Coordinates of C-alpha atoms in Angstrom, one line a residue:
Chain W
M136 CA 0.0 0.0 0.0
S137 CA 1.5 3.3 -1.0
I138 CA 0.7 6.9 -2.0
V139 CA 2.5 8.1 -5.0
T140 CA 2.3 11.7 -6.5
N141 CA 4.0 12.5 -9.7
E142 CA 4.8 16.0 -10.7
L143 CA 1.8 17.2 -8.8
S144 CA 0.9 20.8 -8.9
F145 CA -2.1 22.9 -7.8
Y146 CA -2.6 26.6 -8.2
Y147 CA -5.0 29.1 -6.6
G148 CA -5.3 31.6 -9.3
K149 CA -1.6 32.2 -10.4
K150 CA -0.2 31.2 -7.1
A151 CA 1.3 27.6 -6.8
A152 CA 0.0 26.1 -3.5
V153 CA 1.7 22.7 -4.4
Y154 CA 4.3 22.7 -7.2
D155 CA 5.9 19.7 -9.2
L156 CA 5.5 17.6 -6.0
N157 CA 7.2 13.9 -6.4
L158 CA 6.4 11.9 -3.4
T159 CA 6.2 8.1 -2.5
I160 CA 4.7 7.4 0.8
N161 CA 4.9 3.8 2.1
K162 CA 2.9 1.8 4.7
G163 CA 3.7 2.9 8.3
F164 CA 3.5 6.2 10.3
N165 CA 4.6 9.1 7.9
V166 CA 4.5 12.7 9.1
L167 CA 4.1 15.5 6.9
L168 CA 5.6 18.6 8.6
G169 CA 5.3 22.1 7.2
P170 CA 4.4 25.6 8.4
N171 CA 1.2 27.3 7.9
G172 CA 0.6 27.8 4.1
A173 CA 3.1 25.1 3.1
G174 CA 0.6 23.2 1.1
K175 CA -0.3 20.3 3.6
S176 CA -4.1 20.9 3.4
T177 CA -4.0 21.3 -0.4
L178 CA -2.1 18.3 -0.8
F179 CA -4.8 16.4 1.5
S180 CA -7.5 17.9 -0.6
M181 CA -5.9 16.7 -3.8
L182 CA -5.3 13.0 -2.3
T183 CA -9.1 13.0 -1.2
G184 CA -10.4 14.1 -4.5
L185 CA -11.9 17.3 -3.3
Y186 CA -9.2 19.3 -5.3
Q187 CA -8.5 18.4 -9.0
P188 CA -4.9 18.8 -9.4
S189 CA -3.7 21.5 -11.9
S190 CA -1.2 19.1 -13.4
G191 CA 0.4 15.7 -12.4
N192 CA -1.2 12.8 -10.9
I193 CA -1.8 10.6 -7.8
K194 CA -1.6 6.9 -7.6
I195 CA -2.8 5.3 -4.5
D196 CA -2.1 1.4 -4.2
G197 CA -1.2 1.4 -8.0
Y198 CA -4.6 3.0 -8.9
D199 CA -4.5 6.3 -10.7
F200 CA -6.9 8.6 -9.0
R201 CA -8.6 10.0 -12.1
D202 CA -9.8 6.5 -13.3
N203 CA -10.4 4.7 -10.0
R204 CA -11.9 7.2 -7.6
A205 CA -14.4 4.6 -6.2
E206 CA -11.9 2.0 -5.5
I207 CA -9.5 4.6 -3.9
M208 CA -12.3 6.1 -1.6
K209 CA -13.0 2.6 -0.4
S210 CA -9.5 2.2 0.8
M211 CA -9.1 5.7 2.3
G212 CA -10.0 7.0 5.7
V213 CA -9.7 10.7 6.4
V214 CA -9.6 13.0 9.4
F215 CA -9.8 16.5 8.4
Q216 CA -8.4 19.5 10.0
Q217 CA -11.6 21.1 10.4
S218 CA -14.1 18.9 12.7
T219 CA -16.7 17.4 10.4
V220 CA -18.8 15.5 13.0
D221 CA -22.5 16.3 13.0
L222 CA -23.0 18.1 16.5
D223 CA -26.6 17.2 16.5
L224 CA -26.2 13.6 16.1
S225 CA -25.1 11.0 18.8
V226 CA -21.7 9.3 18.2
K227 CA -23.3 6.1 17.0
Q228 CA -25.5 8.0 14.5
N229 CA -22.5 9.8 13.3
L230 CA -20.6 6.5 12.8
V231 CA -23.5 4.8 11.2
Y232 CA -24.1 7.7 8.6
Y233 CA -20.4 7.7 7.6
A234 CA -20.7 3.8 7.2
A235 CA -23.9 4.2 5.1
L236 CA -22.0 6.6 2.9
Q237 CA -19.4 3.8 2.4
G238 CA -22.2 1.3 1.6
I239 CA -21.9 -0.6 5.0
S240 CA -24.8 -1.6 7.3
S241 CA -24.9 -0.3 10.6
S242 CA -24.5 -3.8 12.3
E243 CA -21.4 -4.5 10.1
A244 CA -20.0 -0.9 10.9
L245 CA -20.2 -1.3 14.6
T246 CA -18.7 -4.8 14.5
N247 CA -15.7 -3.5 12.4
I248 CA -14.9 -0.9 14.9
G249 CA -16.0 -2.6 18.3
D250 CA -12.2 -2.8 19.4
I251 CA -11.4 0.3 18.3
L252 CA -14.2 2.3 20.2
S253 CA -13.2 0.3 23.3
Q254 CA -9.5 1.3 22.7
L255 CA -10.6 5.1 22.3
K256 CA -12.9 4.7 25.2
L257 CA -16.1 5.7 23.3
T258 CA -18.3 2.6 23.9
Q259 CA -19.9 4.2 26.9
R260 CA -20.6 7.3 24.9
L261 CA -22.0 5.9 21.8
N262 CA -25.4 7.3 22.5
D263 CA -24.1 10.9 23.7
K264 CA -24.8 13.7 21.3
V265 CA -21.6 14.7 19.8
R266 CA -22.3 18.4 21.0
S267 CA -21.8 17.1 24.7
L268 CA -18.2 15.9 24.1
N269 CA -15.0 17.7 24.4
G270 CA -12.6 18.5 21.5
G271 CA -10.4 15.4 22.3
H272 CA -13.5 13.0 22.3
R273 CA -14.7 14.6 19.1
R274 CA -11.5 13.8 17.4
R275 CA -11.4 10.2 18.7
V276 CA -14.9 9.9 17.2
E277 CA -13.6 11.2 13.8
I278 CA -10.8 8.8 14.0
A279 CA -13.0 5.9 14.8
R280 CA -15.3 6.9 11.8
A281 CA -12.3 7.0 9.5
L282 CA -11.3 3.4 10.4
I283 CA -15.1 2.1 10.1
H284 CA -14.6 0.8 6.5
K285 CA -11.1 -0.7 7.3
P286 CA -9.2 1.6 5.0
K287 CA -5.7 0.6 3.9
V288 CA -4.7 4.5 3.9
L289 CA -5.4 6.9 6.6
L290 CA -5.1 10.4 6.0
L291 CA -4.9 12.8 9.1
D292 CA -4.8 16.6 8.5
E293 CA -3.5 18.3 11.8
A294 CA -6.0 16.1 13.8
T295 CA -4.5 17.3 17.2
V296 CA -4.7 21.0 16.6
G297 CA -6.5 22.7 19.4
L298 CA -6.4 19.8 21.7
D299 CA -4.9 19.7 25.3
I300 CA -1.5 17.9 25.8
D301 CA -2.9 14.7 27.1
S302 CA -5.4 14.4 24.2
R303 CA -3.0 15.2 21.7
K304 CA -0.4 12.6 23.1
M305 CA -3.1 9.9 23.4
I306 CA -4.2 10.5 19.8
T307 CA -0.8 10.4 18.4
E308 CA 0.3 7.4 20.3
Y309 CA -2.9 5.5 19.2
V310 CA -2.5 6.1 15.5
K311 CA 1.1 5.3 15.6
T312 CA 0.3 2.0 17.2
L313 CA -2.6 1.5 14.8
S314 CA -0.3 1.8 11.8
Q315 CA 1.9 -0.9 13.1
Q316 CA -1.0 -3.1 14.2
L317 CA -3.2 -2.8 11.1
G318 CA 0.0 -2.5 8.6
I319 CA -1.7 0.6 7.0
C320 CA -0.1 3.6 5.5
V321 CA -0.7 6.8 7.6
L322 CA -0.1 10.3 6.5
W323 CA 0.0 12.6 9.4
A324 CA 0.1 16.2 8.7
T325 CA 1.2 18.5 11.4
H326 CA 3.1 21.7 12.3
L327 CA 3.6 20.6 15.6
I328 CA 7.4 19.3 16.0
D329 CA 6.8 17.4 19.4
E330 CA 4.5 14.9 17.8
I331 CA 7.6 13.4 15.7
S332 CA 9.8 10.9 17.1
A333 CA 13.2 9.9 15.9
D334 CA 12.1 6.8 14.1
D335 CA 9.1 8.4 12.1
Q336 CA 9.2 8.7 8.4
L337 CA 9.5 12.5 7.9
I338 CA 8.5 14.7 4.9
I339 CA 9.1 18.4 5.2
L340 CA 6.9 20.4 2.9
N341 CA 7.5 24.3 2.6
E342 CA 6.1 26.6 0.0
G343 CA 4.4 23.7 -2.0
K344 CA 7.6 21.7 -2.3
V345 CA 9.2 18.6 -0.6
K346 CA 12.3 19.9 1.3
V347 CA 13.3 16.4 2.7
Q348 CA 12.1 13.1 3.1
G349 CA 13.3 10.2 5.0
I350 CA 13.7 8.8 8.7
S351 CA 13.8 11.7 11.2
R352 CA 17.0 10.6 13.0
E353 CA 18.9 9.9 9.7
L354 CA 17.6 13.3 8.3
C355 CA 19.1 15.1 11.4
E356 CA 22.6 13.2 10.8
T357 CA 22.6 13.8 7.2
H358 CA 22.1 17.7 7.7
N359 CA 24.3 17.8 10.4
V360 CA 21.7 19.3 13.2
A361 CA 20.8 18.2 16.8
D362 CA 17.1 17.6 16.3
I363 CA 14.0 18.0 14.2
Y364 CA 13.4 21.7 15.3
Q365 CA 16.7 22.6 14.0
L366 CA 16.2 20.8 10.9
Y367 CA 12.8 22.4 10.4
R368 CA 14.2 25.8 11.1
M369 CA 17.0 25.2 8.5
L370 CA 14.8 24.2 5.8
T371 CA 11.9 26.6 6.3
A372 CA 13.8 29.7 7.0
N373 CA 12.0 33.0 6.6
T374 CA 8.8 31.1 7.3
E375 CA 6.4 31.5 10.4
I376 CA 7.0 28.8 12.9
T377 CA 4.4 27.2 15.3
Chain M
M162 CA -29.8 -0.8 -7.0
N163 CA -27.4 -3.0 -5.1
R164 CA -27.1 -3.1 -1.2
T165 CA -24.1 -0.5 -1.3
Y166 CA -26.4 2.0 -2.9
L167 CA -29.4 1.1 -0.8
Y168 CA -27.4 1.5 2.5
C169 CA -25.9 4.8 1.3
F170 CA -29.4 6.1 0.2
N171 CA -31.1 5.0 3.5
G172 CA -28.2 6.8 5.4
I173 CA -28.4 10.1 3.8
V174 CA -32.3 10.0 4.0
K175 CA -32.3 9.0 7.6
R176 CA -29.8 11.5 8.6
D177 CA -31.4 14.6 7.0
I178 CA -35.0 13.5 8.6
F179 CA -33.4 13.1 11.8
R180 CA -31.8 16.4 11.8
F181 CA -34.9 18.1 10.8
F182 CA -36.6 16.8 13.9
Q183 CA -33.8 17.7 16.0
Q184 CA -34.1 21.3 14.5
R185 CA -37.8 22.1 16.1
S186 CA -37.7 25.7 15.3
R187 CA -37.3 24.8 11.6
L188 CA -40.4 22.6 11.7
L189 CA -42.3 25.2 13.7
S190 CA -41.5 28.0 11.4
A191 CA -42.2 25.8 8.2
L192 CA -45.8 25.5 9.6
I193 CA -46.4 28.9 11.2
R194 CA -45.5 30.9 7.9
P195 CA -48.1 29.1 5.6
L196 CA -50.7 29.0 8.6
L197 CA -50.5 32.7 9.2
W198 CA -51.1 33.2 5.6
L199 CA -54.0 30.8 5.5
V200 CA -55.5 32.3 8.6
V201 CA -54.7 35.9 8.7
F202 CA -54.0 36.8 5.2
A203 CA -56.7 34.9 3.7
A204 CA -59.2 36.2 6.0
G205 CA -58.4 39.7 5.2
F206 CA -58.4 39.0 1.3
R207 CA -61.3 36.8 1.1
A208 CA -63.7 39.8 1.2
A209 CA -61.6 41.9 -1.3
L210 CA -60.9 38.9 -3.6
G211 CA -63.8 36.9 -5.0
V212 CA -63.0 33.8 -6.8
S213 CA -65.3 32.8 -9.5
I214 CA -65.9 29.2 -10.7
M215 CA -62.8 27.7 -12.2
E216 CA -61.1 24.5 -12.7
P217 CA -60.5 22.2 -11.0
Y218 CA -63.3 23.5 -8.5
G219 CA -66.8 22.7 -9.4
T220 CA -68.4 25.5 -7.5
Y221 CA -67.6 28.7 -5.8
I222 CA -64.8 28.4 -3.3
T223 CA -63.6 30.4 -0.4
Y224 CA -60.1 32.4 -0.8
Q225 CA -58.7 30.1 1.7
Q226 CA -59.5 27.1 -0.3
Y227 CA -57.9 28.8 -3.4
I228 CA -54.5 29.7 -1.7
V229 CA -53.9 26.3 -0.3
P230 CA -52.0 24.8 -3.2
G231 CA -50.0 28.1 -3.4
L232 CA -49.1 27.9 0.3
C233 CA -48.2 24.2 0.0
C234 CA -45.9 25.1 -2.8
M235 CA -44.6 28.0 -0.6
I236 CA -43.6 25.2 1.9
I237 CA -41.9 23.3 -0.8
L238 CA -40.0 26.3 -2.0
F239 CA -38.8 27.3 1.4
N240 CA -37.8 23.8 2.3
G241 CA -36.0 23.5 -0.9
M242 CA -34.0 26.6 -0.4
Q243 CA -33.3 25.8 3.2
S244 CA -32.0 22.4 2.3
S245 CA -29.6 24.0 -0.1
L246 CA -28.7 26.7 2.4
S247 CA -27.6 23.8 4.6
M248 CA -25.5 22.5 1.8
V249 CA -23.7 25.9 1.5
Y250 CA -23.3 25.8 5.2
D251 CA -22.0 22.2 5.1
R252 CA -19.6 23.2 2.4
E253 CA -18.5 26.0 4.6
M254 CA -18.3 24.1 7.8
G255 CA -16.5 21.1 6.1
S256 CA -19.2 18.5 6.6
M257 CA -19.7 18.3 3.0
K258 CA -16.4 16.6 2.9
V259 CA -17.7 13.6 4.7
L260 CA -20.4 13.2 2.2
L261 CA -17.8 13.2 -0.8
M262 CA -15.6 10.8 1.1
S263 CA -18.1 8.1 -0.3
P264 CA -17.0 6.0 -3.0
L265 CA -20.5 6.2 -4.8
P266 CA -20.9 8.5 -7.7
R267 CA -21.5 12.2 -6.6
P268 CA -24.6 12.6 -8.8
F269 CA -26.1 9.6 -6.9
L270 CA -25.2 11.4 -3.3
L271 CA -26.8 14.7 -4.4
C272 CA -29.9 13.0 -5.7
S273 CA -30.2 11.1 -2.5
K274 CA -30.0 14.6 -0.7
L275 CA -32.6 15.9 -3.0
V276 CA -34.9 12.9 -2.3
A277 CA -34.4 13.4 1.3
S278 CA -35.4 17.1 0.9
A279 CA -38.4 16.0 -1.1
L280 CA -39.5 13.8 1.6
L281 CA -39.1 16.4 4.3
S282 CA -41.2 18.7 1.9
L283 CA -44.0 16.0 1.8
L284 CA -44.1 15.6 5.4
Q285 CA -44.4 19.4 6.1
V286 CA -47.1 19.9 3.3
V287 CA -49.2 16.9 4.7
I288 CA -49.0 18.5 8.3
F289 CA -50.0 21.9 6.9
L290 CA -52.8 20.3 5.3
F291 CA -54.0 18.5 8.3
F292 CA -54.2 21.9 10.1
A293 CA -55.9 23.6 7.0
Q294 CA -58.9 21.4 7.6
F295 CA -59.7 23.4 10.6
V296 CA -60.0 26.7 8.7
D297 CA -62.6 25.6 6.1
V298 CA -60.6 24.1 3.6
D299 CA -62.0 21.1 2.2
I300 CA -60.1 18.6 0.1
P301 CA -61.4 15.3 -1.0
L302 CA -59.8 12.2 0.5
I303 CA -58.3 11.1 -2.9
G304 CA -56.8 14.3 -3.3
Y305 CA -54.3 13.6 -0.4
I306 CA -53.3 10.5 -2.4
T307 CA -53.0 12.2 -5.8
A308 CA -51.1 15.1 -4.3
I309 CA -48.2 13.0 -3.2
P310 CA -46.5 12.3 -6.6
A311 CA -47.1 16.0 -7.5
I312 CA -45.5 17.3 -4.1
F313 CA -42.7 14.9 -4.6
L314 CA -42.0 16.1 -8.3
I315 CA -42.2 19.9 -7.2
A316 CA -40.1 19.3 -4.3
F317 CA -37.4 17.7 -6.3
F318 CA -37.6 20.6 -8.9
L319 CA -37.4 23.1 -6.2
G320 CA -34.7 21.3 -4.5
S321 CA -32.6 21.1 -7.6
L322 CA -32.9 24.8 -8.2
G323 CA -31.9 25.4 -4.7
L324 CA -28.8 23.0 -5.2
M325 CA -28.0 24.9 -8.5
L326 CA -28.1 28.3 -6.8
S327 CA -26.0 26.8 -3.9
N328 CA -23.3 25.9 -6.6
L329 CA -23.4 29.5 -7.8
I330 CA -22.9 31.0 -4.4
K331 CA -19.4 31.3 -2.9
Q332 CA -20.4 32.4 0.6
L333 CA -23.1 31.6 3.1
E334 CA -23.9 35.4 3.3
N335 CA -24.5 35.7 -0.3
F336 CA -27.2 33.0 -0.1
A337 CA -29.8 35.0 1.7
G338 CA -29.7 37.9 -0.9
V339 CA -30.3 35.1 -3.7
M340 CA -33.0 33.6 -1.8
N341 CA -34.9 36.8 -1.7
F342 CA -34.4 37.3 -5.4
V343 CA -35.6 33.8 -6.1
I344 CA -38.4 33.1 -3.4
F345 CA -40.4 36.2 -3.5
P346 CA -40.4 36.9 -7.2
M347 CA -41.2 33.1 -7.7
F348 CA -43.9 33.3 -5.3
F349 CA -45.7 36.5 -6.2
L350 CA -45.1 36.0 -9.9
S351 CA -47.3 33.1 -9.9
S352 CA -51.0 31.8 -9.4
A353 CA -50.2 31.2 -5.7
L354 CA -52.3 34.0 -4.4
Y355 CA -54.5 35.1 -7.1
P356 CA -56.0 33.6 -10.3
L357 CA -54.0 34.8 -13.4
W358 CA -57.1 36.0 -15.1
K359 CA -57.1 38.6 -12.3
M360 CA -53.5 39.5 -12.9
K361 CA -54.4 39.8 -16.6
E362 CA -57.0 42.4 -15.8
A363 CA -54.4 44.5 -13.9
S364 CA -51.2 44.2 -16.2
L365 CA -50.6 42.2 -19.3
W366 CA -47.0 41.9 -19.2
L367 CA -47.1 40.8 -15.3
Y368 CA -49.8 38.2 -16.4
W369 CA -47.1 36.9 -19.1
L370 CA -44.4 36.7 -16.6
C371 CA -46.7 34.7 -14.3
Q372 CA -47.4 32.4 -17.0
F373 CA -43.8 31.7 -17.8
N374 CA -42.9 31.2 -14.1
P375 CA -42.4 27.6 -13.5
F376 CA -43.6 28.0 -10.1
T377 CA -47.0 28.8 -11.6
A378 CA -46.9 25.4 -13.2
C379 CA -46.0 23.7 -9.9
V380 CA -49.0 25.7 -8.2
E381 CA -51.5 24.4 -10.9
L382 CA -50.3 20.9 -11.0
L383 CA -50.8 20.7 -7.2
R384 CA -54.3 22.5 -7.4
F385 CA -55.5 19.9 -9.8
A386 CA -53.7 17.0 -8.1
L387 CA -55.3 18.0 -4.8
Y388 CA -58.6 17.2 -6.5
G389 CA -57.5 14.0 -8.1
E390 CA -57.1 15.5 -11.4
I391 CA -54.0 16.1 -13.8
E392 CA -53.3 19.3 -15.6
P393 CA -51.3 18.1 -18.6
T394 CA -49.6 21.4 -19.5
A395 CA -48.5 22.1 -15.8
L396 CA -47.3 18.6 -15.6
T397 CA -45.3 18.7 -18.7
T398 CA -43.8 22.0 -17.7
V399 CA -42.8 20.7 -14.2
L400 CA -41.3 17.5 -15.7
L401 CA -39.2 19.3 -18.3
V402 CA -37.9 22.1 -15.8
T403 CA -37.2 19.3 -13.1
I404 CA -35.0 17.4 -15.6
T405 CA -33.3 20.4 -16.9
V406 CA -32.6 21.9 -13.7
S407 CA -31.6 18.8 -11.8
F408 CA -29.1 18.2 -14.7
F409 CA -27.5 21.5 -14.4
A410 CA -27.5 21.4 -10.7
L411 CA -25.7 17.9 -10.6
M412 CA -23.4 19.0 -13.5
S413 CA -22.3 22.2 -11.9
F414 CA -21.5 20.9 -8.5
R415 CA -18.3 21.8 -7.0
P416 CA -17.4 20.1 -3.7
Q417 CA -15.0 23.1 -2.8
H418 CA -16.1 26.4 -4.5
G419 CA -13.6 28.5 -6.0
R420 CA -11.1 25.7 -5.4
S421 CA -10.1 24.6 -8.9
G422 CA -6.7 24.2 -10.5
K423 CA -5.4 26.7 -12.8

């Protein structure tokens, strides 16, 4: 399972948000790091088919996105930066609705994610309205929802933004474990350096281009810097830092 | 339709109906608005506006009786526009993305949304007709049955129109303005509140505007359907505009407005 982009570009008017992006992302936990405006969300929107690339193509598990949208969407789970859970519905109703959109019955859906709900401590909250949940729990619901159809690729766009330290830690660790247990390809976009560990696959994106890609520790060694923060500073000089 | 499509369709319809009942104020305002027209406006105007014998009514009717199909269409029009407004809202708030993550074709997803909206319109009209009985509106029992397909078709047309408008609108704030430019002209330039021959006496060009307004065809289709009859011209017009508008609505759909490549 892999995500491959080939000379992928996207323009807002005349401004390039993503430019000639050549990227290969394999299974495991992959971090996409970049400052605000680096092109992370635009890349996500193209990977999920919400934006049409201006040029280039995307292949997921060998399927070209333009010709195999349905196949690709079946194998993809997404957690967007902006919360997309329906506040007026319960946790269960949100999950069942998403499962229905994937063409899955409610019973099958709940069976699929029984363990995940339990690991995310959501089993007792299935009948609660999402409006009554805190930010951390809402994010957990979105993660559970993204896994309901057993995807092979999981995309998370700044999934921990706005959460407290404990919730961030819990969610980051859970997704890392999940990528190992299920053997899926996870692309985790963030601008928070403390979410990256030395063994993670790291891609640094800036001004719509890939600056580096590789294992964090090795990248630091190659660039002769002490840590990811310094690497990031070096590669995104003159750009806002979060 | 295989099971995948069926589950998806069910999910979309159930969700929209459930959300509708969660928003009690929406249900209340959907009913209060036409009931006010029926009880207050019609009471004031029944003395001023006499309605002579006309098809499909076999005899003289009260003004309340006359405006019921128009008010039913008003409910459908408001609901269609409100559903589209919620699509603009969903697009701005991001929940539209969830719908678009479905592997099923987008036209199918949007059609399912339109069917859900049409069912909600049907439900609101049925509730309105129930209350209308208490203000001397007499509709034959068969009319309740024959009106169902007419209401559904009109709702699908007006929902598609709303969807098409929502595709043209970039921001939520702009939608209210467009609604005013669509809802009020459509409603007032139709046979909803007055027979067109009355309009012809007042102004010939206004009469022709009303004649060419597809909403007039909707009102007339429902007026006849409520009496177990079919008005062929109105039916043909509504069918044609429904096909045309829904085609353009589905084709012009953009998941993220203003977000396309160079």
